[in-house]
Amino acid sequence: MSQGQAAEIAASGATADVGDATTRFLLYGLLPGWFVPGLADWAMHRRTRIEDTAGTKESLIHSLMMAEIGMPIVLTLRYEINPLLLSLQLGAAAVHEATALWDVRTAVDSDREVRPVEQHIHSFLESLPFGALTSLMCLHADQVRSLLRRGRGDPDAWRLVRRRRPLSAGYLAGVGLAVGACVLLPYGEELLRCRRAAGARKRRARAEKAVFGVTEGK
């Protein structure tokens, strides 16, 4: 921002607080927006009949990836950013990326068609964690420096510290409802569908084996 622009903002009585703006973007833009590609990815799995290809294995990998991202999000909503939480976030992002590669490999090996649209959806799901993490690191540059110093001189560096300004109960409840409706419900349905399809295949195999055995015995 140029000095002229800053002077215009000051003269108009407005404030330019980049930190507050970034925080609002994370809370009311990026986090809610995360649910959209998640639902789109579930729809693609359903459209390509995951239950008849990769099945339960891939669906469980999806659950694992959601847990890898969900854990640091929950901690970030409840606790202050410090070297411990940054380490957990960085580790979770790295593990999530490795699991995403495993997920696509599982789908391809099972002959489930991973369409270009689904690949594009994956690009959003993979980039959003890094976008959120880099924004948090910019907001808390002092804690990044503390992490690089391994927390020396900070007695709270390696323990979880409750937020000094807790998020409202209404916001947390809204996030919880959105997670239930947009993550737990659809992906729970996917896992249940895969389990049922696997059970049906086993029953058919047993029935065919029994018929084959009777035929051989005649």
JSON list of C-alpha atoms in Angstrom, two decimals:
[
{"chain": "A", "resi": 1, "resn": "MET", "atom": "CA", "xyz": [0.00, 0.00, 0.00]},
{"chain": "A", "resi": 2, "resn": "SER", "atom": "CA", "xyz": [1.36, 3.40, -0.98]},
{"chain": "A", "resi": 3, "resn": "GLN", "atom": "CA", "xyz": [1.61, 6.33, 1.43]},
{"chain": "A", "resi": 4, "resn": "GLY", "atom": "CA", "xyz": [-1.06, 8.12, -0.60]},
{"chain": "A", "resi": 5, "resn": "GLN", "atom": "CA", "xyz": [-3.50, 5.22, -0.24]},
{"chain": "A", "resi": 6, "resn": "ALA", "atom": "CA", "xyz": [-2.81, 5.01, 3.49]},
{"chain": "A", "resi": 7, "resn": "ALA", "atom": "CA", "xyz": [-3.45, 8.73, 3.85]},
{"chain": "A", "resi": 8, "resn": "GLU", "atom": "CA", "xyz": [-6.75, 8.41, 1.97]},
{"chain": "A", "resi": 9, "resn": "ILE", "atom": "CA", "xyz": [-7.88, 5.58, 4.27]},
{"chain": "A", "resi": 10, "resn": "ALA", "atom": "CA", "xyz": [-6.88, 7.55, 7.36]},
{"chain": "A", "resi": 11, "resn": "ALA", "atom": "CA", "xyz": [-8.71, 10.64, 6.09]},
{"chain": "A", "resi": 12, "resn": "SER", "atom": "CA", "xyz": [-11.89, 8.66, 5.52]},
{"chain": "A", "resi": 13, "resn": "GLY", "atom": "CA", "xyz": [-11.82, 7.31, 9.06]},
{"chain": "A", "resi": 14, "resn": "ALA", "atom": "CA", "xyz": [-11.44, 3.67, 7.92]},
{"chain": "A", "resi": 15, "resn": "THR", "atom": "CA", "xyz": [-8.83, 1.30, 9.29]},
{"chain": "A", "resi": 16, "resn": "ALA", "atom": "CA", "xyz": [-6.65, -1.12, 7.33]},
{"chain": "A", "resi": 17, "resn": "ASP", "atom": "CA", "xyz": [-5.98, -4.01, 9.68]},
{"chain": "A", "resi": 18, "resn": "VAL", "atom": "CA", "xyz": [-4.53, -6.78, 7.55]},
{"chain": "A", "resi": 19, "resn": "GLY", "atom": "CA", "xyz": [-4.46, -9.19, 10.49]},
{"chain": "A", "resi": 20, "resn": "ASP", "atom": "CA", "xyz": [-8.18, -8.84, 11.20]},
{"chain": "A", "resi": 21, "resn": "ALA", "atom": "CA", "xyz": [-9.02, -9.10, 7.51]},
{"chain": "A", "resi": 22, "resn": "THR", "atom": "CA", "xyz": [-6.94, -12.27, 7.13]},
{"chain": "A", "resi": 23, "resn": "THR", "atom": "CA", "xyz": [-8.51, -13.79, 10.24]},
{"chain": "A", "resi": 24, "resn": "ARG", "atom": "CA", "xyz": [-12.01, -13.07, 8.91]},
{"chain": "A", "resi": 25, "resn": "PHE", "atom": "CA", "xyz": [-11.06, -14.62, 5.58]},
{"chain": "A", "resi": 26, "resn": "LEU", "atom": "CA", "xyz": [-9.85, -17.79, 7.30]},
{"chain": "A", "resi": 27, "resn": "LEU", "atom": "CA", "xyz": [-12.90, -18.08, 9.57]},
{"chain": "A", "resi": 28, "resn": "TYR", "atom": "CA", "xyz": [-15.65, -17.05, 7.19]},
{"chain": "A", "resi": 29, "resn": "GLY", "atom": "CA", "xyz": [-14.16, -17.67, 3.77]},
{"chain": "A", "resi": 30, "resn": "LEU", "atom": "CA", "xyz": [-11.57, -20.40, 3.53]},
{"chain": "A", "resi": 31, "resn": "LEU", "atom": "CA", "xyz": [-12.89, -22.77, 6.22]},
{"chain": "A", "resi": 32, "resn": "PRO", "atom": "CA", "xyz": [-16.54, -22.76, 5.06]},
{"chain": "A", "resi": 33, "resn": "GLY", "atom": "CA", "xyz": [-15.37, -22.85, 1.44]},
{"chain": "A", "resi": 34, "resn": "TRP", "atom": "CA", "xyz": [-13.46, -26.05, 2.17]},
{"chain": "A", "resi": 35, "resn": "PHE", "atom": "CA", "xyz": [-16.73, -27.97, 2.33]},
{"chain": "A", "resi": 36, "resn": "VAL", "atom": "CA", "xyz": [-17.58, -27.25, -1.32]},
{"chain": "A", "resi": 37, "resn": "PRO", "atom": "CA", "xyz": [-14.77, -29.29, -2.98]},
{"chain": "A", "resi": 38, "resn": "GLY", "atom": "CA", "xyz": [-15.20, -31.92, -0.28]},
{"chain": "A", "resi": 39, "resn": "LEU", "atom": "CA", "xyz": [-18.83, -32.45, -1.30]},
{"chain": "A", "resi": 40, "resn": "ALA", "atom": "CA", "xyz": [-17.90, -32.30, -4.98]},
{"chain": "A", "resi": 41, "resn": "ASP", "atom": "CA", "xyz": [-15.27, -35.02, -4.44]},
{"chain": "A", "resi": 42, "resn": "TRP", "atom": "CA", "xyz": [-17.83, -37.23, -2.68]},
{"chain": "A", "resi": 43, "resn": "ALA", "atom": "CA", "xyz": [-20.21, -36.74, -5.63]},
{"chain": "A", "resi": 44, "resn": "MET", "atom": "CA", "xyz": [-17.48, -37.84, -8.04]},
{"chain": "A", "resi": 45, "resn": "HIS", "atom": "CA", "xyz": [-16.80, -40.97, -5.98]},
{"chain": "A", "resi": 46, "resn": "ARG", "atom": "CA", "xyz": [-20.50, -41.80, -6.10]},
{"chain": "A", "resi": 47, "resn": "ARG", "atom": "CA", "xyz": [-20.71, -41.09, -9.83]},
{"chain": "A", "resi": 48, "resn": "THR", "atom": "CA", "xyz": [-17.80, -43.45, -10.58]},
{"chain": "A", "resi": 49, "resn": "ARG", "atom": "CA", "xyz": [-19.28, -46.12, -8.25]},
{"chain": "A", "resi": 50, "resn": "ILE", "atom": "CA", "xyz": [-16.47, -46.38, -5.75]},
{"chain": "A", "resi": 51, "resn": "GLU", "atom": "CA", "xyz": [-18.28, -49.24, -4.01]},
{"chain": "A", "resi": 52, "resn": "ASP", "atom": "CA", "xyz": [-17.74, -51.47, -7.09]},
{"chain": "A", "resi": 53, "resn": "THR", "atom": "CA", "xyz": [-14.06, -50.61, -7.62]},
{"chain": "A", "resi": 54, "resn": "ALA", "atom": "CA", "xyz": [-11.70, -49.40, -4.88]},
{"chain": "A", "resi": 55, "resn": "GLY", "atom": "CA", "xyz": [-14.43, -49.96, -2.31]},
{"chain": "A", "resi": 56, "resn": "THR", "atom": "CA", "xyz": [-13.92, -49.85, 1.44]},
{"chain": "A", "resi": 57, "resn": "LYS", "atom": "CA", "xyz": [-10.15, -49.37, 1.25]},
{"chain": "A", "resi": 58, "resn": "GLU", "atom": "CA", "xyz": [-10.35, -46.07, -0.61]},
{"chain": "A", "resi": 59, "resn": "SER", "atom": "CA", "xyz": [-13.29, -44.89, 1.50]},
{"chain": "A", "resi": 60, "resn": "LEU", "atom": "CA", "xyz": [-11.27, -45.53, 4.68]},
{"chain": "A", "resi": 61, "resn": "ILE", "atom": "CA", "xyz": [-8.39, -43.55, 3.19]},
{"chain": "A", "resi": 62, "resn": "HIS", "atom": "CA", "xyz": [-10.80, -40.65, 2.70]},
{"chain": "A", "resi": 63, "resn": "SER", "atom": "CA", "xyz": [-11.78, -40.89, 6.37]},
{"chain": "A", "resi": 64, "resn": "LEU", "atom": "CA", "xyz": [-8.10, -40.89, 7.33]},
{"chain": "A", "resi": 65, "resn": "MET", "atom": "CA", "xyz": [-7.42, -37.74, 5.29]},
{"chain": "A", "resi": 66, "resn": "MET", "atom": "CA", "xyz": [-10.35, -35.95, 6.91]},
{"chain": "A", "resi": 67, "resn": "ALA", "atom": "CA", "xyz": [-9.01, -36.87, 10.35]},
{"chain": "A", "resi": 68, "resn": "GLU", "atom": "CA", "xyz": [-5.53, -35.62, 9.38]},
{"chain": "A", "resi": 69, "resn": "ILE", "atom": "CA", "xyz": [-6.97, -32.22, 8.47]},
{"chain": "A", "resi": 70, "resn": "GLY", "atom": "CA", "xyz": [-9.76, -32.13, 11.06]},
{"chain": "A", "resi": 71, "resn": "MET", "atom": "CA", "xyz": [-7.46, -32.58, 14.07]},
{"chain": "A", "resi": 72, "resn": "PRO", "atom": "CA", "xyz": [-5.32, -29.46, 13.49]},
{"chain": "A", "resi": 73, "resn": "ILE", "atom": "CA", "xyz": [-8.43, -27.43, 12.58]},
{"chain": "A", "resi": 74, "resn": "VAL", "atom": "CA", "xyz": [-10.11, -28.31, 15.88]},
{"chain": "A", "resi": 75, "resn": "LEU", "atom": "CA", "xyz": [-6.95, -27.46, 17.81]},
{"chain": "A", "resi": 76, "resn": "THR", "atom": "CA", "xyz": [-6.55, -24.16, 15.94]},
{"chain": "A", "resi": 77, "resn": "LEU", "atom": "CA", "xyz": [-10.13, -23.16, 16.74]},
{"chain": "A", "resi": 78, "resn": "ARG", "atom": "CA", "xyz": [-9.59, -23.76, 20.47]},
{"chain": "A", "resi": 79, "resn": "TYR", "atom": "CA", "xyz": [-5.94, -22.96, 21.18]},
{"chain": "A", "resi": 80, "resn": "GLU", "atom": "CA", "xyz": [-3.38, -20.20, 20.61]},
{"chain": "A", "resi": 81, "resn": "ILE", "atom": "CA", "xyz": [-0.92, -20.51, 17.75]},
{"chain": "A", "resi": 82, "resn": "ASN", "atom": "CA", "xyz": [2.49, -21.44, 19.16]},
{"chain": "A", "resi": 83, "resn": "PRO", "atom": "CA", "xyz": [5.45, -23.63, 18.14]},
{"chain": "A", "resi": 84, "resn": "LEU", "atom": "CA", "xyz": [3.68, -26.81, 19.29]},
{"chain": "A", "resi": 85, "resn": "LEU", "atom": "CA", "xyz": [0.53, -26.10, 17.29]},
{"chain": "A", "resi": 86, "resn": "LEU", "atom": "CA", "xyz": [2.52, -24.97, 14.26]},
{"chain": "A", "resi": 87, "resn": "SER", "atom": "CA", "xyz": [4.50, -28.23, 14.38]},
{"chain": "A", "resi": 88, "resn": "LEU", "atom": "CA", "xyz": [1.27, -30.24, 14.53]},
{"chain": "A", "resi": 89, "resn": "GLN", "atom": "CA", "xyz": [-0.16, -28.27, 11.61]},
{"chain": "A", "resi": 90, "resn": "LEU", "atom": "CA", "xyz": [2.96, -28.70, 9.48]},
{"chain": "A", "resi": 91, "resn": "GLY", "atom": "CA", "xyz": [3.17, -32.40, 10.27]},
{"chain": "A", "resi": 92, "resn": "ALA", "atom": "CA", "xyz": [-0.52, -32.95, 9.51]},
{"chain": "A", "resi": 93, "resn": "ALA", "atom": "CA", "xyz": [-0.19, -31.12, 6.18]},
{"chain": "A", "resi": 94, "resn": "ALA", "atom": "CA", "xyz": [2.77, -33.28, 5.16]},
{"chain": "A", "resi": 95, "resn": "VAL", "atom": "CA", "xyz": [1.04, -36.52, 6.19]},
{"chain": "A", "resi": 96, "resn": "HIS", "atom": "CA", "xyz": [-2.15, -35.44, 4.42]},
{"chain": "A", "resi": 97, "resn": "GLU", "atom": "CA", "xyz": [-0.20, -34.85, 1.20]},
{"chain": "A", "resi": 98, "resn": "ALA", "atom": "CA", "xyz": [1.37, -38.33, 1.40]},
{"chain": "A", "resi": 99, "resn": "THR", "atom": "CA", "xyz": [-2.04, -39.88, 2.09]},
{"chain": "A", "resi": 100, "resn": "ALA", "atom": "CA", "xyz": [-3.53, -38.01, -0.89]},
{"chain": "A", "resi": 101, "resn": "LEU", "atom": "CA", "xyz": [-0.95, -39.67, -3.15]},
{"chain": "A", "resi": 102, "resn": "TRP", "atom": "CA", "xyz": [-1.84, -43.06, -1.64]},
{"chain": "A", "resi": 103, "resn": "ASP", "atom": "CA", "xyz": [-5.52, -42.31, -2.24]},
{"chain": "A", "resi": 104, "resn": "VAL", "atom": "CA", "xyz": [-5.08, -41.57, -5.95]},
{"chain": "A", "resi": 105, "resn": "ARG", "atom": "CA", "xyz": [-2.82, -44.61, -6.39]},
{"chain": "A", "resi": 106, "resn": "THR", "atom": "CA", "xyz": [-5.46, -46.81, -4.74]},
{"chain": "A", "resi": 107, "resn": "ALA", "atom": "CA", "xyz": [-8.16, -45.45, -7.05]},
{"chain": "A", "resi": 108, "resn": "VAL", "atom": "CA", "xyz": [-6.05, -45.91, -10.19]},
{"chain": "A", "resi": 109, "resn": "ASP", "atom": "CA", "xyz": [-4.97, -49.44, -9.23]},
{"chain": "A", "resi": 110, "resn": "SER", "atom": "CA", "xyz": [-8.61, -50.41, -8.69]},
{"chain": "A", "resi": 111, "resn": "ASP", "atom": "CA", "xyz": [-9.55, -49.22, -12.18]},
{"chain": "A", "resi": 112, "resn": "ARG", "atom": "CA", "xyz": [-11.91, -46.59, -10.76]},
{"chain": "A", "resi": 113, "resn": "GLU", "atom": "CA", "xyz": [-12.00, -43.79, -13.30]},
{"chain": "A", "resi": 114, "resn": "VAL", "atom": "CA", "xyz": [-10.48, -40.65, -11.81]},
{"chain": "A", "resi": 115, "resn": "ARG", "atom": "CA", "xyz": [-11.89, -38.08, -14.21]},
{"chain": "A", "resi": 116, "resn": "PRO", "atom": "CA", "xyz": [-10.23, -34.74, -15.02]},
{"chain": "A", "resi": 117, "resn": "VAL", "atom": "CA", "xyz": [-12.92, -32.91, -13.03]},
{"chain": "A", "resi": 118, "resn": "GLU", "atom": "CA", "xyz": [-12.12, -35.02, -9.95]},
{"chain": "A", "resi": 119, "resn": "GLN", "atom": "CA", "xyz": [-8.40, -34.36, -10.40]},
{"chain": "A", "resi": 120, "resn": "HIS", "atom": "CA", "xyz": [-9.14, -30.64, -10.49]},
{"chain": "A", "resi": 121, "resn": "ILE", "atom": "CA", "xyz": [-11.21, -30.96, -7.31]},
{"chain": "A", "resi": 122, "resn": "HIS", "atom": "CA", "xyz": [-8.24, -32.71, -5.68]},
{"chain": "A", "resi": 123, "resn": "SER", "atom": "CA", "xyz": [-6.04, -29.73, -6.53]},
{"chain": "A", "resi": 124, "resn": "PHE", "atom": "CA", "xyz": [-8.29, -27.54, -4.36]},
{"chain": "A", "resi": 125, "resn": "LEU", "atom": "CA", "xyz": [-8.39, -30.06, -1.52]},
{"chain": "A", "resi": 126, "resn": "GLU", "atom": "CA", "xyz": [-4.59, -30.34, -1.53]},
{"chain": "A", "resi": 127, "resn": "SER", "atom": "CA", "xyz": [-3.85, -26.61, -1.81]},
{"chain": "A", "resi": 128, "resn": "LEU", "atom": "CA", "xyz": [-6.35, -25.33, 0.79]},
{"chain": "A", "resi": 129, "resn": "PRO", "atom": "CA", "xyz": [-4.43, -26.72, 3.81]},
{"chain": "A", "resi": 130, "resn": "PHE", "atom": "CA", "xyz": [-1.23, -25.02, 2.64]},
{"chain": "A", "resi": 131, "resn": "GLY", "atom": "CA", "xyz": [-3.12, -21.79, 1.95]},
{"chain": "A", "resi": 132, "resn": "ALA", "atom": "CA", "xyz": [-4.56, -21.82, 5.46]},
{"chain": "A", "resi": 133, "resn": "LEU", "atom": "CA", "xyz": [-1.22, -22.71, 7.02]},
{"chain": "A", "resi": 134, "resn": "THR", "atom": "CA", "xyz": [0.75, -20.00, 5.23]},
{"chain": "A", "resi": 135, "resn": "SER", "atom": "CA", "xyz": [-1.89, -17.41, 6.20]},
{"chain": "A", "resi": 136, "resn": "LEU", "atom": "CA", "xyz": [-1.61, -18.46, 9.84]},
{"chain": "A", "resi": 137, "resn": "MET", "atom": "CA", "xyz": [2.17, -18.29, 9.69]},
{"chain": "A", "resi": 138, "resn": "CYS", "atom": "CA", "xyz": [1.98, -14.75, 8.30]},
{"chain": "A", "resi": 139, "resn": "LEU", "atom": "CA", "xyz": [-0.43, -13.78, 11.08]},
{"chain": "A", "resi": 140, "resn": "HIS", "atom": "CA", "xyz": [1.84, -15.29, 13.73]},
{"chain": "A", "resi": 141, "resn": "ALA", "atom": "CA", "xyz": [5.32, -14.58, 12.42]},
{"chain": "A", "resi": 142, "resn": "ASP", "atom": "CA", "xyz": [6.58, -14.25, 16.00]},
{"chain": "A", "resi": 143, "resn": "GLN", "atom": "CA", "xyz": [5.59, -17.86, 16.68]},
{"chain": "A", "resi": 144, "resn": "VAL", "atom": "CA", "xyz": [7.27, -19.00, 13.46]},
{"chain": "A", "resi": 145, "resn": "ARG", "atom": "CA", "xyz": [10.47, -17.35, 14.67]},
{"chain": "A", "resi": 146, "resn": "SER", "atom": "CA", "xyz": [9.99, -19.03, 18.05]},
{"chain": "A", "resi": 147, "resn": "LEU", "atom": "CA", "xyz": [9.60, -22.39, 16.31]},
{"chain": "A", "resi": 148, "resn": "LEU", "atom": "CA", "xyz": [12.82, -21.82, 14.37]},
{"chain": "A", "resi": 149, "resn": "ARG", "atom": "CA", "xyz": [14.51, -21.10, 17.73]},
{"chain": "A", "resi": 150, "resn": "ARG", "atom": "CA", "xyz": [12.94, -24.34, 19.04]},
{"chain": "A", "resi": 151, "resn": "GLY", "atom": "CA", "xyz": [10.89, -22.32, 21.52]},
{"chain": "A", "resi": 152, "resn": "ARG", "atom": "CA", "xyz": [13.83, -21.12, 23.56]},
{"chain": "A", "resi": 153, "resn": "GLY", "atom": "CA", "xyz": [12.79, -18.54, 26.14]},
{"chain": "A", "resi": 154, "resn": "ASP", "atom": "CA", "xyz": [9.05, -19.25, 25.74]},
{"chain": "A", "resi": 155, "resn": "PRO", "atom": "CA", "xyz": [7.62, -21.35, 28.61]},
{"chain": "A", "resi": 156, "resn": "ASP", "atom": "CA", "xyz": [4.37, -21.89, 26.64]},
{"chain": "A", "resi": 157, "resn": "ALA", "atom": "CA", "xyz": [6.04, -22.93, 23.38]},
{"chain": "A", "resi": 158, "resn": "TRP", "atom": "CA", "xyz": [5.45, -26.66, 23.76]},
{"chain": "A", "resi": 159, "resn": "ARG", "atom": "CA", "xyz": [2.07, -26.85, 25.45]},
{"chain": "A", "resi": 160, "resn": "LEU", "atom": "CA", "xyz": [-1.45, -26.15, 24.29]},
{"chain": "A", "resi": 161, "resn": "VAL", "atom": "CA", "xyz": [-2.67, -22.76, 25.50]},
{"chain": "A", "resi": 162, "resn": "ARG", "atom": "CA", "xyz": [-6.37, -21.85, 25.44]},
{"chain": "A", "resi": 163, "resn": "ARG", "atom": "CA", "xyz": [-7.31, -18.92, 23.20]},
{"chain": "A", "resi": 164, "resn": "ARG", "atom": "CA", "xyz": [-7.19, -15.64, 25.05]},
{"chain": "A", "resi": 165, "resn": "ARG", "atom": "CA", "xyz": [-10.08, -14.49, 22.87]},
{"chain": "A", "resi": 166, "resn": "PRO", "atom": "CA", "xyz": [-12.23, -17.63, 22.39]},
{"chain": "A", "resi": 167, "resn": "LEU", "atom": "CA", "xyz": [-14.36, -17.93, 19.30]},
{"chain": "A", "resi": 168, "resn": "SER", "atom": "CA", "xyz": [-18.07, -17.57, 19.91]},
{"chain": "A", "resi": 169, "resn": "ALA", "atom": "CA", "xyz": [-20.14, -20.62, 20.79]},
{"chain": "A", "resi": 170, "resn": "GLY", "atom": "CA", "xyz": [-22.40, -19.81, 17.84]},
{"chain": "A", "resi": 171, "resn": "TYR", "atom": "CA", "xyz": [-19.52, -19.90, 15.37]},
{"chain": "A", "resi": 172, "resn": "LEU", "atom": "CA", "xyz": [-18.16, -23.17, 16.77]},
{"chain": "A", "resi": 173, "resn": "ALA", "atom": "CA", "xyz": [-21.64, -24.71, 16.69]},
{"chain": "A", "resi": 174, "resn": "GLY", "atom": "CA", "xyz": [-22.05, -23.60, 13.07]},
{"chain": "A", "resi": 175, "resn": "VAL", "atom": "CA", "xyz": [-18.75, -25.19, 12.11]},
{"chain": "A", "resi": 176, "resn": "GLY", "atom": "CA", "xyz": [-19.74, -28.38, 13.91]},
{"chain": "A", "resi": 177, "resn": "LEU", "atom": "CA", "xyz": [-23.07, -28.55, 12.08]},
{"chain": "A", "resi": 178, "resn": "ALA", "atom": "CA", "xyz": [-21.36, -27.91, 8.74]},
{"chain": "A", "resi": 179, "resn": "VAL", "atom": "CA", "xyz": [-18.82, -30.67, 9.41]},
{"chain": "A", "resi": 180, "resn": "GLY", "atom": "CA", "xyz": [-21.65, -33.07, 10.26]},
{"chain": "A", "resi": 181, "resn": "ALA", "atom": "CA", "xyz": [-23.73, -32.18, 7.19]},
{"chain": "A", "resi": 182, "resn": "CYS", "atom": "CA", "xyz": [-20.94, -31.79, 4.63]},
{"chain": "A", "resi": 183, "resn": "VAL", "atom": "CA", "xyz": [-18.32, -34.27, 5.82]},
{"chain": "A", "resi": 184, "resn": "LEU", "atom": "CA", "xyz": [-19.50, -36.89, 8.30]},
{"chain": "A", "resi": 185, "resn": "LEU", "atom": "CA", "xyz": [-22.88, -37.56, 6.69]},
{"chain": "A", "resi": 186, "resn": "PRO", "atom": "CA", "xyz": [-21.82, -37.93, 3.03]},
{"chain": "A", "resi": 187, "resn": "TYR", "atom": "CA", "xyz": [-18.57, -39.76, 3.70]},
{"chain": "A", "resi": 188, "resn": "GLY", "atom": "CA", "xyz": [-20.26, -41.96, 6.30]},
{"chain": "A", "resi": 189, "resn": "GLU", "atom": "CA", "xyz": [-22.81, -42.84, 3.63]},
{"chain": "A", "resi": 190, "resn": "GLU", "atom": "CA", "xyz": [-19.96, -43.62, 1.23]},
{"chain": "A", "resi": 191, "resn": "LEU", "atom": "CA", "xyz": [-18.29, -45.97, 3.70]},
{"chain": "A", "resi": 192, "resn": "LEU", "atom": "CA", "xyz": [-21.59, -47.69, 4.50]},
{"chain": "A", "resi": 193, "resn": "ARG", "atom": "CA", "xyz": [-22.32, -48.09, 0.78]},
{"chain": "A", "resi": 194, "resn": "CYS", "atom": "CA", "xyz": [-18.88, -49.65, 0.23]},
{"chain": "A", "resi": 195, "resn": "ARG", "atom": "CA", "xyz": [-19.30, -52.04, 3.16]},
{"chain": "A", "resi": 196, "resn": "ARG", "atom": "CA", "xyz": [-22.71, -53.13, 1.92]},
{"chain": "A", "resi": 197, "resn": "ALA", "atom": "CA", "xyz": [-21.42, -53.71, -1.61]},
{"chain": "A", "resi": 198, "resn": "ALA", "atom": "CA", "xyz": [-18.49, -55.75, -0.25]},
{"chain": "A", "resi": 199, "resn": "GLY", "atom": "CA", "xyz": [-20.90, -57.84, 1.84]},
{"chain": "A", "resi": 200, "resn": "ALA", "atom": "CA", "xyz": [-23.13, -58.44, -1.19]},
{"chain": "A", "resi": 201, "resn": "ARG", "atom": "CA", "xyz": [-20.13, -59.59, -3.24]},
{"chain": "A", "resi": 202, "resn": "LYS", "atom": "CA", "xyz": [-19.10, -62.04, -0.51]},
{"chain": "A", "resi": 203, "resn": "ARG", "atom": "CA", "xyz": [-22.62, -63.46, -0.32]},
{"chain": "A", "resi": 204, "resn": "ARG", "atom": "CA", "xyz": [-22.73, -63.92, -4.09]},
{"chain": "A", "resi": 205, "resn": "ALA", "atom": "CA", "xyz": [-19.33, -65.61, -4.04]},
{"chain": "A", "resi": 206, "resn": "ARG", "atom": "CA", "xyz": [-20.46, -68.03, -1.31]},
{"chain": "A", "resi": 207, "resn": "ALA", "atom": "CA", "xyz": [-23.66, -68.78, -3.20]},
{"chain": "A", "resi": 208, "resn": "GLU", "atom": "CA", "xyz": [-21.77, -69.43, -6.43]},
{"chain": "A", "resi": 209, "resn": "LYS", "atom": "CA", "xyz": [-19.30, -71.65, -4.60]},
{"chain": "A", "resi": 210, "resn": "ALA", "atom": "CA", "xyz": [-22.14, -73.63, -3.07]},
{"chain": "A", "resi": 211, "resn": "VAL", "atom": "CA", "xyz": [-23.85, -74.06, -6.45]},
{"chain": "A", "resi": 212, "resn": "PHE", "atom": "CA", "xyz": [-20.55, -75.06, -8.05]},
{"chain": "A", "resi": 213, "resn": "GLY", "atom": "CA", "xyz": [-19.98, -77.62, -5.30]},
{"chain": "A", "resi": 214, "resn": "VAL", "atom": "CA", "xyz": [-23.42, -79.15, -5.78]},
{"chain": "A", "resi": 215, "resn": "THR", "atom": "CA", "xyz": [-22.90, -79.30, -9.55]},
{"chain": "A", "resi": 216, "resn": "GLU", "atom": "CA", "xyz": [-19.57, -81.09, -9.13]},
{"chain": "A", "resi": 217, "resn": "GLY", "atom": "CA", "xyz": [-21.13, -83.57, -6.75]},
{"chain": "A", "resi": 218, "resn": "LYS", "atom": "CA", "xyz": [-23.71, -84.72, -9.29]}
]
